[in-house]
mmCIF file with all atom_site columns, C-alpha atoms in Angstrom:
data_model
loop_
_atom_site.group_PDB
_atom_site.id
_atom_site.type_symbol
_atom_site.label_atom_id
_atom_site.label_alt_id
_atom_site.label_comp_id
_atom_site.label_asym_id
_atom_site.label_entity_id
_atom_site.label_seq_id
_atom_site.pdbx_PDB_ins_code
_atom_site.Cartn_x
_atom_site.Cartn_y
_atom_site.Cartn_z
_atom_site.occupancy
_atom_site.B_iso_or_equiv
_atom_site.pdbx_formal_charge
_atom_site.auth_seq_id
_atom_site.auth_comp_id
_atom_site.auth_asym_id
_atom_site.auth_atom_id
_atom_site.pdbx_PDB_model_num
ATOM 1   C CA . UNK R 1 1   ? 79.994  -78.721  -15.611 1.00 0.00 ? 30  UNK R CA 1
ATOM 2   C CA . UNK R 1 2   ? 79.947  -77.705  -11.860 1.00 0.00 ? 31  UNK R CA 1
ATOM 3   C CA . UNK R 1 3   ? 83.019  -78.846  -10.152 1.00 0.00 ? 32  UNK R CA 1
ATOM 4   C CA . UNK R 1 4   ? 85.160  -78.194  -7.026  1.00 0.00 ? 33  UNK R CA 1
ATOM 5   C CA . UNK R 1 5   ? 88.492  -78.204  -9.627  1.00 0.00 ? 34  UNK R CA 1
ATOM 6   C CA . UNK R 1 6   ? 90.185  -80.319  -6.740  1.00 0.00 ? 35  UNK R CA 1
ATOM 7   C CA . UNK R 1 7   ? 92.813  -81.922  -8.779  1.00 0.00 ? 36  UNK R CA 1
ATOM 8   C CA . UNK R 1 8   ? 93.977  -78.527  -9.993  1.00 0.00 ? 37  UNK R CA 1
ATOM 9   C CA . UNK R 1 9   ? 94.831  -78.037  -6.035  1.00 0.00 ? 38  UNK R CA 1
ATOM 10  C CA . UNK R 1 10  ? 95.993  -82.007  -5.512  1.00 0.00 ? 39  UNK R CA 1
ATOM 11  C CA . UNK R 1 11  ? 98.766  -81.089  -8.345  1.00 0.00 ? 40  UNK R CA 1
ATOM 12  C CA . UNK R 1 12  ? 100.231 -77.679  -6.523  1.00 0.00 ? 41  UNK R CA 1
ATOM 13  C CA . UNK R 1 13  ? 100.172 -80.270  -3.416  1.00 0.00 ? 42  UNK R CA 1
ATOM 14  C CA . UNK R 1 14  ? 97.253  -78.703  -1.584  1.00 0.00 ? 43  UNK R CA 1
ATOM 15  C CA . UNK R 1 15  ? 95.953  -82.435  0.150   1.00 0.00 ? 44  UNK R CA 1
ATOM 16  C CA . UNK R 1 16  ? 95.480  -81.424  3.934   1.00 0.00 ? 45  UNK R CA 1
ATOM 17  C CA . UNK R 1 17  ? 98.507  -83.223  5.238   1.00 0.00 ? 46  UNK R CA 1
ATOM 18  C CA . UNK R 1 18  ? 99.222  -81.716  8.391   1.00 0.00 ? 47  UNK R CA 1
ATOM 19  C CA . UNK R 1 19  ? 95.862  -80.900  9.227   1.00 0.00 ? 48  UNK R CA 1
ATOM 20  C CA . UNK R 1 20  ? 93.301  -82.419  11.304  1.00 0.00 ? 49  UNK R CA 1
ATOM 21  C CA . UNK R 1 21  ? 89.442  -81.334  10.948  1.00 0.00 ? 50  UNK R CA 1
ATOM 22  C CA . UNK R 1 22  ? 87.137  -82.096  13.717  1.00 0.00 ? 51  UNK R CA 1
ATOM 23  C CA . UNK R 1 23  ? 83.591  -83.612  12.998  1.00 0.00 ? 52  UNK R CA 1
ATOM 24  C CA . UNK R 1 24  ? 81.073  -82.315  15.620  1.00 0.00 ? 53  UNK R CA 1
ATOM 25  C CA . UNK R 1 25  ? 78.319  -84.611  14.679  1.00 0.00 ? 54  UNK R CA 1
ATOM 26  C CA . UNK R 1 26  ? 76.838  -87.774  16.072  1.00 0.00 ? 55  UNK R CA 1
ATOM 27  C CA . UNK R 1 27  ? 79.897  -89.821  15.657  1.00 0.00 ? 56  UNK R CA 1
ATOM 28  C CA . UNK R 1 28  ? 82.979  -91.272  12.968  1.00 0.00 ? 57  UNK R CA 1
ATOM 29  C CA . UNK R 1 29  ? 83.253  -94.498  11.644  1.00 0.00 ? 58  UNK R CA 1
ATOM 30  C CA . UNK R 1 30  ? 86.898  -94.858  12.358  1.00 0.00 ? 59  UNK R CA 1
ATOM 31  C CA . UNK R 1 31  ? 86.847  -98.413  11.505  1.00 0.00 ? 60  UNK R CA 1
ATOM 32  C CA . UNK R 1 32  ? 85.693  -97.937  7.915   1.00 0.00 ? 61  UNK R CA 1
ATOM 33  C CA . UNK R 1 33  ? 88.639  -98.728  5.312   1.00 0.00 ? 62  UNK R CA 1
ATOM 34  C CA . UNK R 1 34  ? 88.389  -95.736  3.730   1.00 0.00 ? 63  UNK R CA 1
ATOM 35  C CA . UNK R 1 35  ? 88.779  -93.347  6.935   1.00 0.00 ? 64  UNK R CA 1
ATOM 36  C CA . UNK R 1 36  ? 90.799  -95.188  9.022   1.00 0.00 ? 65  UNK R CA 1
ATOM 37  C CA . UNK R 1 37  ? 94.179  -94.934  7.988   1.00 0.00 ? 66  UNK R CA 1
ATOM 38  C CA . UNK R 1 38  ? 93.319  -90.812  8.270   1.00 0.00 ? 67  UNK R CA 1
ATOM 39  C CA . UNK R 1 39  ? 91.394  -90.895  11.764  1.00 0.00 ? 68  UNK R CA 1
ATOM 40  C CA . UNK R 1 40  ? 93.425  -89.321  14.716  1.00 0.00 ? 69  UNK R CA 1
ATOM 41  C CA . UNK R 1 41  ? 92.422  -90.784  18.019  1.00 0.00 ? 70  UNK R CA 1
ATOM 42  C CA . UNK R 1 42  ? 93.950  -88.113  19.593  1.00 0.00 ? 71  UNK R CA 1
ATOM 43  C CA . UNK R 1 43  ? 92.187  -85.275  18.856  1.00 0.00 ? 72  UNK R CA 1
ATOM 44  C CA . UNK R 1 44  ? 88.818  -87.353  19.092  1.00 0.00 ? 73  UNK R CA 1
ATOM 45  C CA . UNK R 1 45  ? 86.584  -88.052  22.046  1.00 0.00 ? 74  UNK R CA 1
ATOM 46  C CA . UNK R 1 46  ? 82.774  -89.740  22.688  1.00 0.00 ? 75  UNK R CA 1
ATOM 47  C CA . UNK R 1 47  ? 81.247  -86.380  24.760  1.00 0.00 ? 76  UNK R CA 1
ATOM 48  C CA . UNK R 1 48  ? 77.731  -88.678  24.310  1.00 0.00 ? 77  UNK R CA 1
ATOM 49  C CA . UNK R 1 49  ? 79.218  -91.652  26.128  1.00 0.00 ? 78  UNK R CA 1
ATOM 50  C CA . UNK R 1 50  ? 82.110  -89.680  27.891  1.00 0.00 ? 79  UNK R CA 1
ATOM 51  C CA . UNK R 1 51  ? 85.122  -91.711  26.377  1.00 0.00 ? 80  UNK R CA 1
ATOM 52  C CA . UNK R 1 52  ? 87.901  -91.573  23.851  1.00 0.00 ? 81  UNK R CA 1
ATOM 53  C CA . UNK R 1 53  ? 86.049  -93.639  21.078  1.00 0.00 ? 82  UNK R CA 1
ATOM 54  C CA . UNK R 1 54  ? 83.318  -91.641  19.031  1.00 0.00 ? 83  UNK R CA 1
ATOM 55  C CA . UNK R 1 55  ? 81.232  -94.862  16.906  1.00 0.00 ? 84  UNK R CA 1
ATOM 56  C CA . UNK R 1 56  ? 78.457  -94.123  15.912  1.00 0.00 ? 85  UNK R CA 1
ATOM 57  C CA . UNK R 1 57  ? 75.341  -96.211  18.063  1.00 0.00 ? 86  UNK R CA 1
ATOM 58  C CA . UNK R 1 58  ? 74.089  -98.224  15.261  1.00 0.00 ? 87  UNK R CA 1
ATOM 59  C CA . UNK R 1 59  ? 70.348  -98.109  14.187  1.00 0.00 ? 88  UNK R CA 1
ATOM 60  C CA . UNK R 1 60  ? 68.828  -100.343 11.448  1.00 0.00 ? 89  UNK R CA 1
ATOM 61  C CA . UNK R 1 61  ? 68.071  -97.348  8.990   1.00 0.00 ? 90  UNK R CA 1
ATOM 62  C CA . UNK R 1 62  ? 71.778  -95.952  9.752   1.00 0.00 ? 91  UNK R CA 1
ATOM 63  C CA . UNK R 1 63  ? 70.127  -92.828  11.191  1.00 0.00 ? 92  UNK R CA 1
ATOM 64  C CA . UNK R 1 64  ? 73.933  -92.237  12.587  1.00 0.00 ? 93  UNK R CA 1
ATOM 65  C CA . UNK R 1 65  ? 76.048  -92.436  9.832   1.00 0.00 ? 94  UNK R CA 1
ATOM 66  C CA . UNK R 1 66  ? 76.222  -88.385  8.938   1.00 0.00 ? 95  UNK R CA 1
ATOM 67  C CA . UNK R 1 67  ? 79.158  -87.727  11.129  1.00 0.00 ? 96  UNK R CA 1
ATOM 68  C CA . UNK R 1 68  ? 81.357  -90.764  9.147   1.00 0.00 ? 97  UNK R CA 1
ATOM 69  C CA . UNK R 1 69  ? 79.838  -89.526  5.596   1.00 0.00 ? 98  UNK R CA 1
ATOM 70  C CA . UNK R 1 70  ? 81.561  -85.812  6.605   1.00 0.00 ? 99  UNK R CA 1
ATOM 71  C CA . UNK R 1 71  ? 84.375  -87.279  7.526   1.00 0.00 ? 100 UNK R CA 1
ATOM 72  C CA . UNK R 1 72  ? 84.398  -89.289  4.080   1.00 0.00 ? 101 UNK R CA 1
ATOM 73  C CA . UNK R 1 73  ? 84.067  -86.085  2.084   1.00 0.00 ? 102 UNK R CA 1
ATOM 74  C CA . UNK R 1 74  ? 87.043  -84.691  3.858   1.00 0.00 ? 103 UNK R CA 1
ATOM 75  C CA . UNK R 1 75  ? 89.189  -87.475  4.302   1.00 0.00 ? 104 UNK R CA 1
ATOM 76  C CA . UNK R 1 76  ? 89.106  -90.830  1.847   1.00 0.00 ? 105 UNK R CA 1
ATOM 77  C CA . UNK R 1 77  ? 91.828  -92.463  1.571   1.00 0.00 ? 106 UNK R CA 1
ATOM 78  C CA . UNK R 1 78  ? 92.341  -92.306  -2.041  1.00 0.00 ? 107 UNK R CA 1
ATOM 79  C CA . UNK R 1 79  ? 93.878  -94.811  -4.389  1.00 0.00 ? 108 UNK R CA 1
ATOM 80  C CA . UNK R 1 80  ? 92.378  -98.102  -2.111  1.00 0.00 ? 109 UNK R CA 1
ATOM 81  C CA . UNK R 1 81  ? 89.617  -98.947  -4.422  1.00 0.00 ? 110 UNK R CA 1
ATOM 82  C CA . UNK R 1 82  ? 86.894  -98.645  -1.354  1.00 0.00 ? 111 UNK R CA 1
ATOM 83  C CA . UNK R 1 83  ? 84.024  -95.793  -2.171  1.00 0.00 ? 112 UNK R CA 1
ATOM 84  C CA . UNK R 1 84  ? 85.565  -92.324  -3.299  1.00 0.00 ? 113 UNK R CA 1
ATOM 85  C CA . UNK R 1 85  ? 88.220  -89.980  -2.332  1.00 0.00 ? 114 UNK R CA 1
ATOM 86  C CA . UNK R 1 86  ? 88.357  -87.129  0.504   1.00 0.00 ? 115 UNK R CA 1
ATOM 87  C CA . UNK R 1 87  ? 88.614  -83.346  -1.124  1.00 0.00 ? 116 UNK R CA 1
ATOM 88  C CA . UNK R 1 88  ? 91.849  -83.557  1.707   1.00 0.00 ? 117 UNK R CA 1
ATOM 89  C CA . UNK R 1 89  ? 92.628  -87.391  1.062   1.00 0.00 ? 118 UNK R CA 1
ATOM 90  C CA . UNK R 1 90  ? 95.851  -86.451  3.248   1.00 0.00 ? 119 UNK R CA 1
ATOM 91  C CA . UNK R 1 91  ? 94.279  -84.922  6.392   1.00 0.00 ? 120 UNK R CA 1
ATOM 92  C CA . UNK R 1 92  ? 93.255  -86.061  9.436   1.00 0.00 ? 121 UNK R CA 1
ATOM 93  C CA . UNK R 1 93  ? 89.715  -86.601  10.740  1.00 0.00 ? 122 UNK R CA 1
ATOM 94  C CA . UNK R 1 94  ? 89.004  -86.611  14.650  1.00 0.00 ? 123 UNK R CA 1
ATOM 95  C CA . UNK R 1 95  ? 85.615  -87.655  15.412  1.00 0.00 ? 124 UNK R CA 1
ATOM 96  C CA . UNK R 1 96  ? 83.876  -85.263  18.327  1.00 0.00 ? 125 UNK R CA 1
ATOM 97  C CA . UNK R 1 97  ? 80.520  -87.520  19.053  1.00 0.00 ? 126 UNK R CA 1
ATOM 98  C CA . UNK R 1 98  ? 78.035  -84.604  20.628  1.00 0.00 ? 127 UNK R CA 1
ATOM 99  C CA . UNK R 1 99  ? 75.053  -85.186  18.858  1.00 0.00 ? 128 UNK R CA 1
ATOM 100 C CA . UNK R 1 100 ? 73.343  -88.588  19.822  1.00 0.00 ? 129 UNK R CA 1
ATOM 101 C CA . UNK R 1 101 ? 71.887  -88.562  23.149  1.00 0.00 ? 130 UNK R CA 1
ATOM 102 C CA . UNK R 1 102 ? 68.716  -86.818  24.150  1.00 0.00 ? 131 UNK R CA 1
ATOM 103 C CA . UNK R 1 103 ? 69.689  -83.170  25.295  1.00 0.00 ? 132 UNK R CA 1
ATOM 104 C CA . UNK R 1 104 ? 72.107  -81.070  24.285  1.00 0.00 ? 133 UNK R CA 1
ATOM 105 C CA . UNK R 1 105 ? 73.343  -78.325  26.589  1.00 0.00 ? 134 UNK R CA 1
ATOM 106 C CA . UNK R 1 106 ? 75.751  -75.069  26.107  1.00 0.00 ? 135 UNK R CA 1
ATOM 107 C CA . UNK R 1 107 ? 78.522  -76.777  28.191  1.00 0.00 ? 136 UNK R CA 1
ATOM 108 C CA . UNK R 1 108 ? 78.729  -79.892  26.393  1.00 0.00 ? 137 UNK R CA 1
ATOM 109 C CA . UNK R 1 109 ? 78.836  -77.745  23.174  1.00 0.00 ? 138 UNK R CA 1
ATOM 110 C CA . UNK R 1 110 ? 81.469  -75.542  24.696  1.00 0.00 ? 139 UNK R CA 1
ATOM 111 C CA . UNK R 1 111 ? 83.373  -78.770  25.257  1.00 0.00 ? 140 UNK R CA 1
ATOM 112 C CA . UNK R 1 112 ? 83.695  -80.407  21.766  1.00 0.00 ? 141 UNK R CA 1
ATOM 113 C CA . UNK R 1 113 ? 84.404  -76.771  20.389  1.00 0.00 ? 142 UNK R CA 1
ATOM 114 C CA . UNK R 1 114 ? 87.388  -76.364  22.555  1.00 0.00 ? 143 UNK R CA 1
ATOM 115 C CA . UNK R 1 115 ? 88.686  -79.777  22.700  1.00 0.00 ? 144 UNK R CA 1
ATOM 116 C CA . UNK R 1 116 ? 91.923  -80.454  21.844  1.00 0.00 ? 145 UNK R CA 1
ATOM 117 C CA . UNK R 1 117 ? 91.889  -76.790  20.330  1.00 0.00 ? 146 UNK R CA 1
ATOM 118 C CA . UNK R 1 118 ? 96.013  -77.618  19.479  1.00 0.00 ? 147 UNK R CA 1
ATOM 119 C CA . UNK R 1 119 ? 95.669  -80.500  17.807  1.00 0.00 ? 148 UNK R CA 1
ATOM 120 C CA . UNK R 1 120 ? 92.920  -79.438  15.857  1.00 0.00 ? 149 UNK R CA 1
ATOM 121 C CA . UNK R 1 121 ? 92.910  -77.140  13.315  1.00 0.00 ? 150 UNK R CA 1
ATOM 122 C CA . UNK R 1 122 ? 89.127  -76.989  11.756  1.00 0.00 ? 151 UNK R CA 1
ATOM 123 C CA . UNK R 1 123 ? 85.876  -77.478  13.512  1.00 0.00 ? 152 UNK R CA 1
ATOM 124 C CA . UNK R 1 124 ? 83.118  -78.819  10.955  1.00 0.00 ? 153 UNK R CA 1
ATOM 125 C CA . UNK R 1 125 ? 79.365  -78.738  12.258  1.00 0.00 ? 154 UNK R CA 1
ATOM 126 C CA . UNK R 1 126 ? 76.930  -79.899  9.905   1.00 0.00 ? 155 UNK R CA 1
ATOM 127 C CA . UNK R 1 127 ? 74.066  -78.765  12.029  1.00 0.00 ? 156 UNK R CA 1
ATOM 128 C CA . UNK R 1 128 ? 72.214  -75.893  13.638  1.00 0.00 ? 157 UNK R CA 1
ATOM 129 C CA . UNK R 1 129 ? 68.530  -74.500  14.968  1.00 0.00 ? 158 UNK R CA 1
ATOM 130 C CA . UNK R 1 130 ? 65.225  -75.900  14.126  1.00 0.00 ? 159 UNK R CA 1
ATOM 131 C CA . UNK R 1 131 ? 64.806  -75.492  10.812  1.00 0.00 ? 160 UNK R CA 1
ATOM 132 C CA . UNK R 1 132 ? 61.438  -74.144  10.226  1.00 0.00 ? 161 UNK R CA 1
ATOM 133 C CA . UNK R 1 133 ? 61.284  -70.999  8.994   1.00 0.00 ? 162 UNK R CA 1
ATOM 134 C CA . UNK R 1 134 ? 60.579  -69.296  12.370  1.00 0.00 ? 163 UNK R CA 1
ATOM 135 C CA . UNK R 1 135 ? 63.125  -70.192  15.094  1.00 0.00 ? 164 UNK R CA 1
ATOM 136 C CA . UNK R 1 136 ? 65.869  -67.836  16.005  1.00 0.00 ? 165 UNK R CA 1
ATOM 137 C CA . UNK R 1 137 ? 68.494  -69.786  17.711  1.00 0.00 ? 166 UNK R CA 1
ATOM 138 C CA . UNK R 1 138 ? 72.330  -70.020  18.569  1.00 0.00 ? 167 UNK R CA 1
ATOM 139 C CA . UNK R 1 139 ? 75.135  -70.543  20.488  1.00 0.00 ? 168 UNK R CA 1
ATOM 140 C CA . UNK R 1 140 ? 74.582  -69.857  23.989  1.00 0.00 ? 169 UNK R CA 1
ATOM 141 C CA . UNK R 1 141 ? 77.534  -67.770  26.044  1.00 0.00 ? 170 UNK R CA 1
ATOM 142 C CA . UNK R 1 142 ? 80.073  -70.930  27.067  1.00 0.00 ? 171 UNK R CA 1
ATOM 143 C CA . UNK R 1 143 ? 80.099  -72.124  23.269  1.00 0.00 ? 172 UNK R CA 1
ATOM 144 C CA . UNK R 1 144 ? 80.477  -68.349  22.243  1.00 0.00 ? 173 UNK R CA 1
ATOM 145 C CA . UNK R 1 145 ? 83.255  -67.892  24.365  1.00 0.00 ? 174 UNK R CA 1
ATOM 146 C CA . UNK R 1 146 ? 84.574  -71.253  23.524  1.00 0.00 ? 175 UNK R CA 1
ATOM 147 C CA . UNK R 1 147 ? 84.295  -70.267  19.696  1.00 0.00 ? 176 UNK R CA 1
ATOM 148 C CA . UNK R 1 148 ? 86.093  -67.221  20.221  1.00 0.00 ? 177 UNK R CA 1
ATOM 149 C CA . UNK R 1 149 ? 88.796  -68.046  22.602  1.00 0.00 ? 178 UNK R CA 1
ATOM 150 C CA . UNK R 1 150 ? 89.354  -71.073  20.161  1.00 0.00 ? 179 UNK R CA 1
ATOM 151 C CA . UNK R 1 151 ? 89.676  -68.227  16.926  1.00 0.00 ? 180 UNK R CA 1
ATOM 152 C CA . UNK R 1 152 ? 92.384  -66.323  18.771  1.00 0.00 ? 181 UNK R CA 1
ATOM 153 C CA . UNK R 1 153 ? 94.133  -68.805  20.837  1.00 0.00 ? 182 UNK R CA 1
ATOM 154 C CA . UNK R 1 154 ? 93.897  -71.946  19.177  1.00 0.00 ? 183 UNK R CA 1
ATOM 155 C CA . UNK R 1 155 ? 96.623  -73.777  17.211  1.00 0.00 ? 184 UNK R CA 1
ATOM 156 C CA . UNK R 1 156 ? 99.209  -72.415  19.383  1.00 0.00 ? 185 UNK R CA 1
ATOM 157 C CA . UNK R 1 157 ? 97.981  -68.619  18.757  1.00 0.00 ? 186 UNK R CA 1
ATOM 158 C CA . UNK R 1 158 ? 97.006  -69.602  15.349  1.00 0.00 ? 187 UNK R CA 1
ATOM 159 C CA . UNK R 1 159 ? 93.248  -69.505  15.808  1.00 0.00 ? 188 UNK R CA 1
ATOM 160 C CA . UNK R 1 160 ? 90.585  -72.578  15.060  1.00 0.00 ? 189 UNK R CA 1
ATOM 161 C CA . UNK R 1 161 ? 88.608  -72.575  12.148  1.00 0.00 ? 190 UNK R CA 1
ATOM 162 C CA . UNK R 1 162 ? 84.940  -72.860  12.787  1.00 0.00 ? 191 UNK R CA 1
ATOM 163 C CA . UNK R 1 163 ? 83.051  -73.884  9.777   1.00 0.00 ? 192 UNK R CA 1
ATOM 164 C CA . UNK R 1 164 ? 79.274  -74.050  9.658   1.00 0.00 ? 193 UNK R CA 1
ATOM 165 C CA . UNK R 1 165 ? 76.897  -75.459  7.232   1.00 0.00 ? 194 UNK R CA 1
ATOM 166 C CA . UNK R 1 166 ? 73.992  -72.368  6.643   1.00 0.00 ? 195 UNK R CA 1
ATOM 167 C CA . UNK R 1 167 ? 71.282  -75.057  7.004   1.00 0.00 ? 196 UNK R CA 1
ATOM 168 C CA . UNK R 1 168 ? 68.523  -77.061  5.016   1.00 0.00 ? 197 UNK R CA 1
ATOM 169 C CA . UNK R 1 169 ? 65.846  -75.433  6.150   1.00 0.00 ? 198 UNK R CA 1
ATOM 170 C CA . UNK R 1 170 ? 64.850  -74.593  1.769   1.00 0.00 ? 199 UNK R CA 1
ATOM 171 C CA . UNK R 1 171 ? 63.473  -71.064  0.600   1.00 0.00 ? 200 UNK R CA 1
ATOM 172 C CA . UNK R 1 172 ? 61.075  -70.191  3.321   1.00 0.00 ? 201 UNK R CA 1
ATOM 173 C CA . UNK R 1 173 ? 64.126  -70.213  5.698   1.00 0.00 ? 202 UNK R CA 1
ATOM 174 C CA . UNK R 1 174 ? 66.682  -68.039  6.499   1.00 0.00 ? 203 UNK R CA 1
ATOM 175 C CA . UNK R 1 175 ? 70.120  -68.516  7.829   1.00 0.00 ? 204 UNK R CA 1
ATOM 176 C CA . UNK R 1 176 ? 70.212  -64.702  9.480   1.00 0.00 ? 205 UNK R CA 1
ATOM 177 C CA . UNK R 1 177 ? 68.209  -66.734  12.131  1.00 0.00 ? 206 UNK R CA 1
ATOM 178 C CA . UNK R 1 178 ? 70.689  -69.167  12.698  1.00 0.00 ? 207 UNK R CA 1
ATOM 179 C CA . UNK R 1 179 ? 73.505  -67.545  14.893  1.00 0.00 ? 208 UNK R CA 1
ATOM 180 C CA . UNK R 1 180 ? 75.958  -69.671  14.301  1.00 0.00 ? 209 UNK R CA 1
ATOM 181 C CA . UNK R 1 181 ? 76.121  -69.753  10.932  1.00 0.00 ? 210 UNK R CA 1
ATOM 182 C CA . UNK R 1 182 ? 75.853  -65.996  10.909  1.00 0.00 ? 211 UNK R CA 1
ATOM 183 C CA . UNK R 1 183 ? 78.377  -65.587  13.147  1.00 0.00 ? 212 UNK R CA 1
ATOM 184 C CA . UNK R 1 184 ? 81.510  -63.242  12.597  1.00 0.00 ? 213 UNK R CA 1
ATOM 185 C CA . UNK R 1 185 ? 83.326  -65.978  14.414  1.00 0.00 ? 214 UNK R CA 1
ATOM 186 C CA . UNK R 1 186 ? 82.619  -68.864  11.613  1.00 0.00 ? 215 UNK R CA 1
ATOM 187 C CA . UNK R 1 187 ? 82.383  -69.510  7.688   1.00 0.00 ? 216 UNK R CA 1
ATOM 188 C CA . UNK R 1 188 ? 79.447  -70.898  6.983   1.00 0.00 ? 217 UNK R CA 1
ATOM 189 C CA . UNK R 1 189 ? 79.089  -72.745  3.584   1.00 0.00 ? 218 UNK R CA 1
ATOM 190 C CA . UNK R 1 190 ? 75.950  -74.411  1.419   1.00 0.00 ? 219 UNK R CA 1
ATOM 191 C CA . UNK R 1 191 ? 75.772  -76.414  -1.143  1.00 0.00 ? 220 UNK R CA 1
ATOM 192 C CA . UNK R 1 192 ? 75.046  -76.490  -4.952  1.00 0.00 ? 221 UNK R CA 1
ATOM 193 C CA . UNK R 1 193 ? 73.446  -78.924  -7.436  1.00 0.00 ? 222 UNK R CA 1
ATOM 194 C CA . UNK R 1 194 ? 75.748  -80.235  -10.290 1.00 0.00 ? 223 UNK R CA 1
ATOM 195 C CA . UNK R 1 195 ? 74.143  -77.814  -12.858 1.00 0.00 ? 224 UNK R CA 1
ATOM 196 C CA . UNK R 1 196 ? 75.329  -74.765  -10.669 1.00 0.00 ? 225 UNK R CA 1
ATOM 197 C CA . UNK R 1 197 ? 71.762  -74.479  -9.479  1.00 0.00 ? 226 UNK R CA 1
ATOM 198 C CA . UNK R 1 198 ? 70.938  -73.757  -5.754  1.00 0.00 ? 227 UNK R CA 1
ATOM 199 C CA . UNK R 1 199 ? 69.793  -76.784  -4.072  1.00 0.00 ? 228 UNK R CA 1
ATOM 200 C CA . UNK R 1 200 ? 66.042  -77.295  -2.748  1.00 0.00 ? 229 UNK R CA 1
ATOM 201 C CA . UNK R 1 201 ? 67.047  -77.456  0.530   1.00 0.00 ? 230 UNK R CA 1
ATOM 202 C CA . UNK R 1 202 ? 69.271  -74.279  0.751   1.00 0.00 ? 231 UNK R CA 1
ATOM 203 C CA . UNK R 1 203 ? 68.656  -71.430  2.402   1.00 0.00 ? 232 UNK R CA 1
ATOM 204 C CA . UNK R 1 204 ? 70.539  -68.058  2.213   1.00 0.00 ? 233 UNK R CA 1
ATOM 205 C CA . UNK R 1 205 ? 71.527  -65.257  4.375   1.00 0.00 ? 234 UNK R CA 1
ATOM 206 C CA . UNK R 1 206 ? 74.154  -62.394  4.753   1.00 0.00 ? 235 UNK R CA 1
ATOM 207 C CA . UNK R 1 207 ? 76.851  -64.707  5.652   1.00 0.00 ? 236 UNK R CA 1
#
């Protein structure tokens, strides 16, 4: 009987409208039916390709498609009779493409974390460290200062929300490791199975 009790919040009119969350991943179907009425090409950019449009490079196993299922979660359209419906079916999704190409460096993460740090009002990275078990890891002084000049400046003085998933590393890892998902500067969130059980692939930590 596990359940997010969404509709409860849809009723009291809680459906993201006037918000835009940022996927930092490896690109956003904005095409798909059930995204693109929601996608903002504003906010968005391709910091893998360096231009506005962040689609996903297309493999045969779909090894890029994380980024557009995020961005599903948040922000189906609901009501069109195409897959399911976004938790904020009335938000808006920018895609931030960052994660497909074969480095990654502090300044291009400093760059998708302050992009378009007015328009944007959440930054969602499903992603992190190695996770093994044993590597200590995080974000490296421009995306730290990005992070926290985006907290207290962003949205017009508002502050940027910086949410981080805690990782998937499973029992013999440990988010403490992972510093930005232990960061004072982010919320960093996990998952549960649908019988209120932890999930196999969770790990824990402080934050």
């Amino acid at each position: 009987n596990l359940d997010l009790n969404v509709i409860s919040a849809w009723e009291n009119g809680i459906t993201g409208k006037g918000i835009t969350t940022a996927i930092m991943d490896d690109g956003v179907d904005y095409l798909h039916p059930d995204i693109a009425r929601n996608y903002n090409a504003e906010a968005s950019y391709d910091f893998s390709s360096n231009d506005p449009f962040p689609y996903p490079r297309y493999t045969d196993d779909w090894f890029n498609s994380h980024g557009t299922r995020c961005a599903g979660e948040i922000a189906s359209i609901r009501d069109n009779n195409k897959c399911g419906v976004g938790v904020a079916y009335n938000s808006k999704i920018a895609g931030l493409r960052m994660l497909d190409q074969p480095y990654m460096t502090d300044l291009i993460e400093a760059a998708a974390m302050s992009h378009q740090r007015d328009i944007i009002d959440i930054y969602s990275a499903s992603w992190g460290p190695t996770d093994d078990g044993k590597t200590v890891d995080g974000p490296r002084n421009q995306t730290m200062r990005a992070i926290v000049q985006g907290v207290n400046k962003g949205r017009q003085g508002r502050g940027n929300i910086y949410v981080w998933a805690s990782g998937d590393g499973g029992a013999n890892d440990d988010c403490n490791c992972d510093g930005y998902a232990a960061s004072m500067w982010t919320i960093s969130i996990n998952s549960a199975t649908n019988d209120g059980q932890t999930a196999s692939y969770d790990e824990s930590c402080a934050s």
